[in-house]
Coordinates of C-alpha atoms and ligand atoms in Angstrom, one line a residue:
M1 CA -43.0 -11.3 70.1
D2 CA -46.1 -11.8 67.6
I3 CA -47.8 -14.5 69.2
I4 CA -50.2 -15.0 66.3
K5 CA -47.4 -15.5 64.4
L6 CA -46.4 -18.4 66.3
S7 CA -46.5 -22.0 65.2
A8 CA -48.6 -24.7 67.6
V9 CA -45.2 -26.4 68.3
E10 CA -43.9 -22.9 69.3
I11 CA -46.9 -21.9 70.8
R12 CA -47.0 -25.0 72.9
K13 CA -43.1 -24.8 74.0
K14 CA -43.1 -21.0 75.2
I15 CA -46.4 -22.2 77.6
L16 CA -44.6 -25.4 79.0
N17 CA -41.6 -23.0 79.4
K18 CA -43.9 -20.5 81.2
E19 CA -42.8 -17.8 78.8
I20 CA -46.5 -16.9 77.8
K21 CA -49.5 -18.4 79.1
C22 CA -52.7 -19.9 77.4
T23 CA -54.7 -16.6 78.3
M24 CA -52.3 -14.3 76.6
V25 CA -52.4 -17.0 73.7
V26 CA -56.0 -17.0 73.7
Q27 CA -56.5 -13.4 73.9
A28 CA -54.3 -12.3 71.0
F29 CA -55.8 -15.2 68.5
I30 CA -59.2 -13.4 69.3
N31 CA -58.0 -10.3 68.9
Q32 CA -57.0 -11.5 65.6
I33 CA -60.6 -12.6 64.8
K34 CA -62.5 -9.6 66.0
K35 CA -59.8 -7.5 63.8
N36 CA -60.5 -9.3 60.3
E37 CA -64.5 -9.8 61.0
K38 CA -64.6 -8.1 57.4
Y39 CA -63.8 -11.2 56.0
N40 CA -66.3 -13.9 57.3
T41 CA -64.0 -16.4 58.4
V42 CA -65.5 -17.8 61.9
L43 CA -68.9 -17.7 62.4
E44 CA -68.9 -17.9 66.8
V45 CA -66.3 -17.1 69.2
F46 CA -66.3 -19.5 72.1
D47 CA -67.3 -17.5 75.2
D48 CA -65.6 -20.2 77.3
A49 CA -62.4 -20.1 75.7
L50 CA -60.6 -17.3 78.1
E51 CA -61.9 -19.1 81.1
R52 CA -60.6 -22.8 79.9
A53 CA -57.2 -21.0 79.4
K54 CA -57.5 -19.9 82.7
E55 CA -58.3 -23.5 83.5
L56 CA -55.6 -24.6 81.3
D57 CA -53.1 -22.6 83.1
A58 CA -53.3 -23.4 86.3
K59 CA -52.8 -27.0 85.5
I60 CA -49.9 -26.1 83.5
E61 CA -48.7 -24.3 86.7
K62 CA -49.0 -28.3 88.2
G63 CA -46.7 -29.9 85.5
Y64 CA -49.7 -30.8 82.9
I65 CA -47.7 -31.2 79.5
G66 CA -50.5 -32.0 76.9
L67 CA -49.2 -32.5 73.2
L68 CA -51.5 -29.4 72.3
A69 CA -51.6 -27.3 75.5
G70 CA -52.7 -24.1 75.3
V71 CA -53.0 -24.5 71.3
P72 CA -56.2 -22.5 69.8
I73 CA -58.3 -24.5 67.3
I74 CA -61.1 -23.6 65.4
I75 CA -62.8 -26.3 64.0
K76 CA -65.3 -26.8 61.3
D77 CA -69.1 -25.8 61.4
N78 CA -69.7 -29.5 61.2
I79 CA -67.8 -31.1 63.7
F80 CA -69.5 -31.3 67.3
Y81 CA -68.7 -29.9 70.0
K82 CA -70.8 -30.4 73.5
G83 CA -72.7 -27.9 74.1
K84 CA -72.2 -25.5 71.0
V85 CA -74.2 -25.2 68.1
C86 CA -73.3 -26.7 65.1
S87 CA -74.7 -25.3 62.1
C88 CA -73.4 -27.2 58.8
S89 CA -73.7 -23.3 57.7
S90 CA -77.2 -24.3 57.5
K91 CA -80.3 -22.0 58.5
F92 CA -81.9 -25.1 58.4
M93 CA -79.7 -26.4 61.8
E94 CA -78.7 -22.7 63.1
K95 CA -80.1 -23.8 66.2
H96 CA -78.8 -27.1 66.5
V97 CA -76.6 -27.7 69.8
A98 CA -74.3 -30.7 69.3
S99 CA -74.9 -32.9 72.6
Y100 CA -72.0 -35.2 72.7
N101 CA -68.1 -34.4 71.4
S102 CA -66.8 -35.8 68.3
T103 CA -64.1 -38.2 68.7
V104 CA -61.6 -35.9 67.0
V105 CA -63.0 -32.9 69.7
E106 CA -62.2 -35.1 72.7
K107 CA -58.9 -36.0 71.8
I108 CA -57.4 -32.6 71.2
L109 CA -58.9 -30.8 74.3
N110 CA -57.3 -34.0 76.3
E111 CA -54.3 -33.5 75.0
G112 CA -54.7 -29.5 76.4
A113 CA -56.2 -27.6 73.0
I114 CA -58.5 -24.7 73.4
I115 CA -61.0 -24.7 70.9
I116 CA -61.6 -20.9 70.0
G117 CA -64.5 -20.3 67.6
R118 CA -66.4 -22.4 64.6
A119 CA -65.6 -21.8 60.8
N120 CA -67.7 -20.7 58.1
M121 CA -68.1 -23.7 55.2
D122 CA -70.3 -24.0 52.4
E123 CA -74.3 -25.7 53.8
F124 CA -73.7 -29.3 54.4
A125 CA -70.0 -29.4 53.0
M126 CA -71.3 -29.2 49.3
G127 CA -69.4 -26.7 47.3
S128 CA -65.5 -25.4 46.8
S129 CA -66.1 -21.7 47.4
T130 CA -68.1 -21.2 50.7
E131 CA -70.5 -19.0 48.5
N132 CA -73.0 -21.9 49.3
S133 CA -73.1 -21.1 53.1
A134 CA -76.2 -19.6 54.2
F135 CA -74.7 -16.9 56.7
G136 CA -72.3 -15.3 53.4
V137 CA -69.2 -15.7 51.5
T138 CA -66.0 -16.3 52.8
H139 CA -63.5 -14.0 51.4
N140 CA -60.3 -15.2 50.2
P141 CA -57.4 -14.2 52.7
L142 CA -55.0 -12.7 49.9
D143 CA -57.7 -11.5 47.5
Y144 CA -60.8 -9.7 49.3
D145 CA -63.1 -10.2 46.0
R146 CA -62.1 -14.4 45.5
V147 CA -63.2 -17.0 47.2
P148 CA -60.9 -18.9 50.0
G149 CA -61.8 -22.2 48.0
G150 CA -64.2 -24.8 50.1
S151 CA -66.1 -26.2 52.2
S152 CA -64.0 -26.0 54.6
G153 CA -63.2 -22.3 53.2
G154 CA -63.7 -20.7 57.0
S155 CA -60.9 -22.7 58.3
A156 CA -58.0 -22.3 55.7
C157 CA -59.1 -18.6 55.9
A158 CA -58.6 -19.0 59.8
V159 CA -55.6 -20.3 59.5
A160 CA -54.3 -18.4 56.9
L161 CA -55.0 -14.9 58.7
S162 CA -53.5 -16.2 61.8
M163 CA -57.2 -16.4 63.5
C164 CA -55.0 -19.9 64.6
P165 CA -52.2 -21.8 64.2
I166 CA -54.1 -25.0 63.3
A167 CA -58.2 -25.8 61.9
L168 CA -59.7 -28.8 61.4
G169 CA -61.9 -29.2 58.2
T170 CA -63.6 -32.4 56.4
E171 CA -62.9 -33.5 53.4
T172 CA -65.2 -35.4 50.7
G173 CA -63.8 -34.3 47.5
G174 CA -61.4 -32.0 48.2
S175 CA -62.7 -29.7 50.8
V176 CA -59.7 -29.3 52.9
R177 CA -56.7 -29.2 50.6
Q178 CA -58.6 -27.1 47.6
P179 CA -59.0 -24.2 50.2
A180 CA -55.4 -24.9 51.4
S181 CA -54.0 -23.9 48.2
F182 CA -56.1 -21.1 47.6
C183 CA -55.0 -19.7 50.9
G184 CA -51.6 -20.7 50.6
I185 CA -51.3 -23.2 53.4
Y186 CA -51.2 -26.8 53.9
G187 CA -53.9 -28.7 54.0
L188 CA -54.1 -32.8 54.8
K189 CA -57.0 -35.3 53.6
P190 CA -55.9 -38.9 55.3
T191 CA -56.2 -42.2 54.3
Y192 CA -59.7 -43.2 54.9
G193 CA -60.3 -44.7 58.2
R194 CA -57.4 -42.8 60.0
I195 CA -59.3 -40.8 62.1
S196 CA -62.7 -41.3 63.5
R197 CA -65.8 -39.6 62.3
Y198 CA -67.8 -40.2 65.0
G199 CA -69.4 -36.8 65.8
I200 CA -68.9 -35.1 62.2
V201 CA -72.6 -34.8 60.3
A202 CA -72.4 -36.8 57.4
Y203 CA -72.5 -36.0 54.3
A204 CA -71.3 -38.9 52.0
S205 CA -69.9 -41.5 54.4
S206 CA -67.8 -44.1 52.5
L207 CA -65.8 -40.8 51.6
D208 CA -65.4 -38.3 54.3
Q209 CA -62.3 -37.9 56.7
V210 CA -61.7 -35.1 58.9
G211 CA -58.6 -32.9 57.2
I212 CA -56.0 -30.6 59.3
F213 CA -55.2 -27.2 58.0
S214 CA -51.9 -25.7 59.1
R215 CA -49.0 -22.9 58.3
N216 CA -46.2 -25.4 58.2
V217 CA -45.3 -29.4 58.0
E218 CA -44.7 -30.1 61.5
D219 CA -47.7 -28.5 63.5
N220 CA -49.9 -30.6 60.5
A221 CA -48.1 -34.1 61.7
L222 CA -48.6 -32.7 65.4
M223 CA -52.4 -32.4 65.2
L224 CA -52.8 -35.9 62.6
E225 CA -50.5 -37.6 65.4
V226 CA -53.5 -36.5 68.1
I227 CA -56.6 -37.4 66.5
A228 CA -55.7 -40.7 64.1
G229 CA -56.3 -43.9 65.4
H230 CA -59.5 -46.3 66.5
D231 CA -62.4 -45.3 67.8
E232 CA -65.4 -48.0 68.7
N233 CA -67.9 -45.4 68.2
D234 CA -66.7 -45.6 64.4
S235 CA -66.5 -49.2 63.1
T236 CA -64.8 -47.3 60.3
S237 CA -61.9 -46.6 61.8
S238 CA -58.5 -48.4 61.1
H239 CA -56.9 -50.7 63.3
M240 CA -53.8 -49.8 61.8
A241 CA -50.9 -48.3 64.3
V242 CA -50.7 -44.8 64.9
E243 CA -47.1 -43.7 63.9
S244 CA -45.5 -41.0 65.9
Y245 CA -45.8 -38.3 62.6
I246 CA -43.3 -35.3 64.5
K247 CA -40.5 -37.5 65.4
N248 CA -37.8 -38.3 62.7
F249 CA -38.7 -36.4 59.2
K250 CA -35.3 -37.4 57.6
L251 CA -35.9 -38.5 54.2
Q252 CA -33.2 -40.5 52.1
S253 CA -34.2 -37.8 49.3
E254 CA -31.6 -40.4 47.1
K255 CA -33.8 -43.6 47.2
I256 CA -37.6 -42.1 46.6
S257 CA -38.9 -42.0 43.0
I258 CA -42.1 -39.9 42.5
G259 CA -44.4 -40.7 39.5
V260 CA -46.5 -37.9 37.4
P261 CA -49.2 -39.4 35.6
E262 CA -48.9 -38.5 32.0
E263 CA -52.7 -38.6 31.8
I264 CA -52.8 -35.6 34.4
L265 CA -49.7 -33.9 31.9
K266 CA -52.2 -34.3 29.5
L267 CA -54.9 -32.6 30.7
I268 CA -53.1 -29.8 32.1
K269 CA -52.4 -28.9 28.8
N270 CA -53.0 -24.8 28.3
M271 CA -54.5 -24.5 32.3
P272 CA -53.1 -22.0 34.6
C273 CA -51.3 -25.1 36.8
E274 CA -49.3 -26.8 34.0
K275 CA -46.4 -24.4 34.1
N276 CA -46.3 -24.9 38.1
L277 CA -46.6 -28.6 37.8
L278 CA -43.5 -28.6 35.6
N279 CA -41.6 -26.0 37.6
F280 CA -42.4 -28.2 40.5
I281 CA -40.6 -31.6 38.6
D282 CA -37.6 -29.1 37.7
F283 CA -37.3 -27.7 41.3
L284 CA -37.2 -31.7 42.5
E285 CA -34.7 -32.7 40.6
K286 CA -32.7 -29.4 41.2
N287 CA -32.6 -31.3 44.5
G288 CA -31.8 -34.7 43.8
I289 CA -35.3 -36.3 43.2
K290 CA -36.3 -38.7 40.7
T291 CA -39.4 -38.1 39.1
K292 CA -40.7 -40.8 36.3
K293 CA -44.0 -40.9 34.2
I294 CA -46.6 -42.9 35.4
S295 CA -50.3 -43.9 34.0
L296 CA -53.5 -43.8 35.6
K297 CA -55.8 -44.5 32.8
D298 CA -59.0 -43.5 34.2
I299 CA -58.2 -40.6 36.3
E300 CA -60.2 -38.0 34.2
L301 CA -63.3 -40.2 35.8
C302 CA -62.8 -39.7 39.1
L303 CA -64.9 -36.6 38.8
P304 CA -68.0 -38.1 37.3
T305 CA -67.3 -41.1 40.0
Y306 CA -67.7 -38.3 42.6
Y307 CA -70.2 -36.4 41.3
I308 CA -72.7 -39.5 41.6
L309 CA -71.3 -41.4 44.7
A310 CA -71.7 -38.2 46.9
P311 CA -74.7 -37.0 46.0
A312 CA -76.1 -40.6 46.8
E313 CA -74.9 -41.0 49.6
A314 CA -75.6 -37.7 50.6
T315 CA -79.7 -37.9 50.4
S316 CA -79.7 -40.7 52.3
N317 CA -77.6 -38.7 55.0
L318 CA -79.9 -35.9 55.1
A319 CA -83.3 -37.7 55.0
R320 CA -82.8 -37.1 58.7
F321 CA -83.3 -34.0 59.0
D322 CA -86.8 -33.5 58.5
G323 CA -88.1 -30.8 60.6
V324 CA -89.0 -33.3 63.4
K325 CA -85.3 -33.5 65.2
Y326 CA -82.1 -31.8 64.8
T327 CA -83.2 -29.1 63.2
T328 CA -85.4 -25.9 62.9
R329 CA -89.5 -26.7 61.7
S330 CA -91.5 -24.9 59.4
E331 CA -94.1 -22.9 61.0
N332 CA -96.8 -23.0 58.0
A333 CA -97.0 -27.0 58.1
K334 CA -100.2 -28.0 59.4
N335 CA -99.5 -32.1 59.4
L336 CA -96.9 -34.4 59.4
Q337 CA -96.6 -34.6 55.5
E338 CA -96.2 -30.7 55.8
I339 CA -93.0 -30.7 58.3
Y340 CA -91.3 -33.0 56.1
K341 CA -91.9 -31.3 53.2
E342 CA -92.2 -27.2 53.7
S343 CA -89.6 -27.4 56.8
R344 CA -86.7 -29.2 54.3
S345 CA -87.8 -27.1 51.5
E346 CA -87.4 -23.8 53.3
G347 CA -84.4 -25.1 55.4
F348 CA -82.0 -26.3 52.7
G349 CA -80.2 -23.9 50.1
K350 CA -80.0 -24.5 46.3
E351 CA -77.0 -26.8 46.0
V352 CA -77.7 -28.8 48.3
K353 CA -81.8 -29.1 47.0
R354 CA -79.7 -29.9 43.6
R355 CA -77.4 -32.8 45.2
I356 CA -80.5 -34.6 47.4
M357 CA -82.2 -34.7 43.5
L358 CA -79.2 -35.8 41.9
G359 CA -78.9 -38.4 44.4
N360 CA -82.4 -39.6 44.3
F361 CA -82.1 -39.5 40.7
V362 CA -79.1 -41.8 40.4
L363 CA -80.6 -44.3 42.8
S364 CA -83.9 -44.7 41.5
S365 CA -84.3 -48.3 39.9
G366 CA -84.3 -47.0 36.6
Y367 CA -81.1 -45.5 36.6
Y368 CA -79.3 -47.5 39.8
D369 CA -77.4 -49.4 37.1
A370 CA -76.6 -46.8 34.6
Y371 CA -75.4 -44.6 37.3
Y372 CA -74.7 -45.8 41.0
K373 CA -73.1 -49.4 40.0
K374 CA -71.6 -48.4 37.1
A375 CA -69.5 -45.7 39.5
K376 CA -68.9 -47.8 42.3
R377 CA -67.4 -50.2 39.3
L378 CA -65.2 -47.6 38.5
Q379 CA -64.4 -46.4 41.9
A380 CA -63.0 -50.2 42.3
K381 CA -60.8 -49.7 39.0
I382 CA -59.6 -46.3 39.9
T383 CA -58.5 -47.4 43.2
D384 CA -57.1 -50.7 42.1
E385 CA -55.0 -48.5 38.9
F386 CA -53.4 -46.6 41.7
K387 CA -52.3 -49.5 43.8
R388 CA -50.6 -50.7 40.8
A389 CA -49.0 -47.1 40.1
F390 CA -47.1 -47.2 43.8
L391 CA -45.6 -50.4 42.7
E392 CA -43.8 -48.3 40.7
C393 CA -43.5 -45.2 42.8
D394 CA -43.3 -43.6 46.2
Y395 CA -46.2 -40.7 45.9
I396 CA -47.8 -39.4 43.2
I397 CA -48.0 -35.3 42.4
M398 CA -50.4 -33.4 40.6
P399 CA -52.2 -30.0 41.2
T400 CA -53.8 -29.1 44.1
T401 CA -56.4 -26.6 41.7
I402 CA -56.5 -25.9 38.1
G403 CA -55.6 -22.4 38.7
E404 CA -55.8 -19.6 41.5
A405 CA -58.9 -18.4 43.5
F406 CA -61.6 -18.0 41.2
K407 CA -64.1 -14.4 42.1
I408 CA -66.6 -14.5 44.1
G409 CA -69.6 -15.0 41.9
S410 CA -67.3 -15.8 38.6
K411 CA -68.5 -19.6 38.6
S412 CA -72.7 -19.3 40.8
S413 CA -74.6 -19.1 37.3
N414 CA -73.4 -22.6 36.4
P415 CA -72.8 -25.2 39.0
V416 CA -71.0 -27.9 36.3
D417 CA -68.3 -24.9 36.6
T418 CA -67.6 -25.5 40.1
Y419 CA -67.7 -29.1 40.4
K420 CA -64.8 -29.0 37.4
E421 CA -62.5 -27.3 40.2
D422 CA -62.2 -30.6 41.7
I423 CA -61.0 -32.5 39.1
F424 CA -57.8 -33.2 41.1
T425 CA -58.7 -33.4 44.2
V426 CA -61.5 -36.1 44.0
T427 CA -58.7 -38.4 42.3
A428 CA -57.7 -39.5 47.0
N429 CA -61.2 -39.6 47.9
I430 CA -62.3 -42.0 45.3
A431 CA -59.2 -43.9 46.1
G432 CA -59.2 -43.8 49.8
I433 CA -55.8 -43.1 50.1
P434 CA -54.1 -39.8 51.7
S435 CA -52.7 -36.4 49.9
L436 CA -51.1 -33.2 51.7
S437 CA -51.5 -30.0 49.4
I438 CA -48.2 -28.3 49.8
P439 CA -48.0 -24.3 48.6
F440 CA -46.3 -23.9 45.9
G441 CA -45.3 -21.4 43.4
K442 CA -48.1 -18.5 42.2
G443 CA -50.3 -17.6 39.7
E444 CA -50.3 -14.6 37.3
N445 CA -51.9 -12.9 39.8
G446 CA -49.3 -13.5 42.6
L447 CA -51.9 -15.5 44.0
P448 CA -51.0 -19.2 45.9
L449 CA -51.2 -22.6 44.1
G450 CA -50.7 -26.0 45.5
I451 CA -49.0 -29.1 44.8
Q452 CA -50.4 -32.4 46.4
I453 CA -48.1 -34.5 47.5
I454 CA -50.2 -38.1 47.4
G455 CA -49.3 -41.0 49.1
D456 CA -50.1 -45.0 49.6
V457 CA -52.8 -46.1 52.7
F458 CA -51.4 -45.0 55.5
K459 CA -48.4 -43.2 54.3
E460 CA -48.9 -40.0 56.2
K461 CA -46.0 -40.4 57.8
D462 CA -43.7 -40.4 54.4
I463 CA -46.3 -37.9 52.9
Y464 CA -45.2 -35.4 55.9
R465 CA -40.6 -36.4 55.5
F466 CA -41.5 -35.2 52.0
A467 CA -43.3 -32.1 52.4
K468 CA -40.6 -31.3 55.2
F469 CA -38.0 -31.6 52.8
I470 CA -39.9 -29.2 50.3
E471 CA -40.4 -27.3 53.1
E472 CA -36.9 -26.6 53.9
K473 CA -35.8 -26.3 50.5
L474 CA -38.0 -24.0 49.5
G475 CA -36.5 -21.6 52.9
E476 CA -33.5 -22.1 51.9
Ligands
LIG1 N1 -66.6 -29.6 46.4 C1 -66.9 -30.9 46.4 C2 -68.9 -30.9 46.5 O1 -69.1 -30.2 46.4 C3 -66.3 -31.6 47.8 C4 -66.6 -30.9 49.4 C5 -66.2 -32.0 50.3 O2 -64.9 -32.1 50.3 N2 -67.0 -31.7 51.5 O3 -69.1 -32.3 47.1

């Protein structure tokens, strides 16, 4: 039996049936991480993972049956795990140790998960390639010369390389779905408020959500079931009841209708993803699922809207990293003013500085109305357009990315080229709705492509049903 190829659901079952032990499982995945060090995926393997596995084996002997019993998980480096470094892949935070558990970590530990390491990312989650990490780029698991996507590139690569069956990432504007697509796996961005943000280092608080990577639909649903729900430590987390995502995947395929935005069809003309979306529509129709054209008039404006709102919020969120608390302090500083200035200048990377400047610019009194206020208005309009669209269809589909994973370094000279990568993914963040990227099709270099299944708010269960149907059809 090749343990690392098992799904989380299978691992748990085999552990509870006493076919394998947690220690064997954890050791197998740690070996896989060590074997693939050249991909620069995991920044740290937690040295107490095996100890925890031993404790769990003893608990399981006594009848413990947590939903993630013995399942090894890797977390993005911006998620607090008490006593462990949480660096956000920033030199500035290299020595920062989390003083408490994030709610998601608390929840998965309570269900018997074993967190085995923390994954590389773009510094402070700003980027779409993991090239902005202070600790070096992560390589695409299928083509070493290419990026894995970002900002949760390490988490995506870890799952694709079987270093763990499920990994956690975060989404502000596509950071789970885009790398999932580049690495050929599943990546969920849930409804805003579905998962607590407590203990997640904030990027743009009104957009941030924890997201889930997996190699199949069921594992993804299992993780959401564990981590979703209201949390009194995060007032933006929803009171909406959490459904059982893993029970009953049955889809009444003849009853559903799929919307394809005509603006997207126009936009993707001659893009590498065009043929793939058309193939997907064909595939659905062959399997008895009807698609129809819908309209999302301002969809193209999601990208500029996002690149105003996200930096604006980031500017404010990153103000706390000042060389006094959390971060390292410049040795060149002689007074308080210099502590702030020198520490921030030395600590933050280039992209983070760019975002801080952008954010301050769009919030400055002379430009506030022209940029920030306008972007907020557009966000309301776009959200409304989605709401109306969901009166006409159950799901909306669109490509996850423009094309396959790009070459390392190919877009770094012009940041706007990287921003453009997010054109299809930022839509769901702007509207606060859930979207799952599923692997479908290949590009001209044989690398994976993704399709997004987007649903109305809190329709994660429906999204999983639809995705499972597709997964099964593709497996036939
Ligand atoms: N690529 C986007 C950005 O750089 C999204 C990042 C994210 O979702 N964390 O802001």
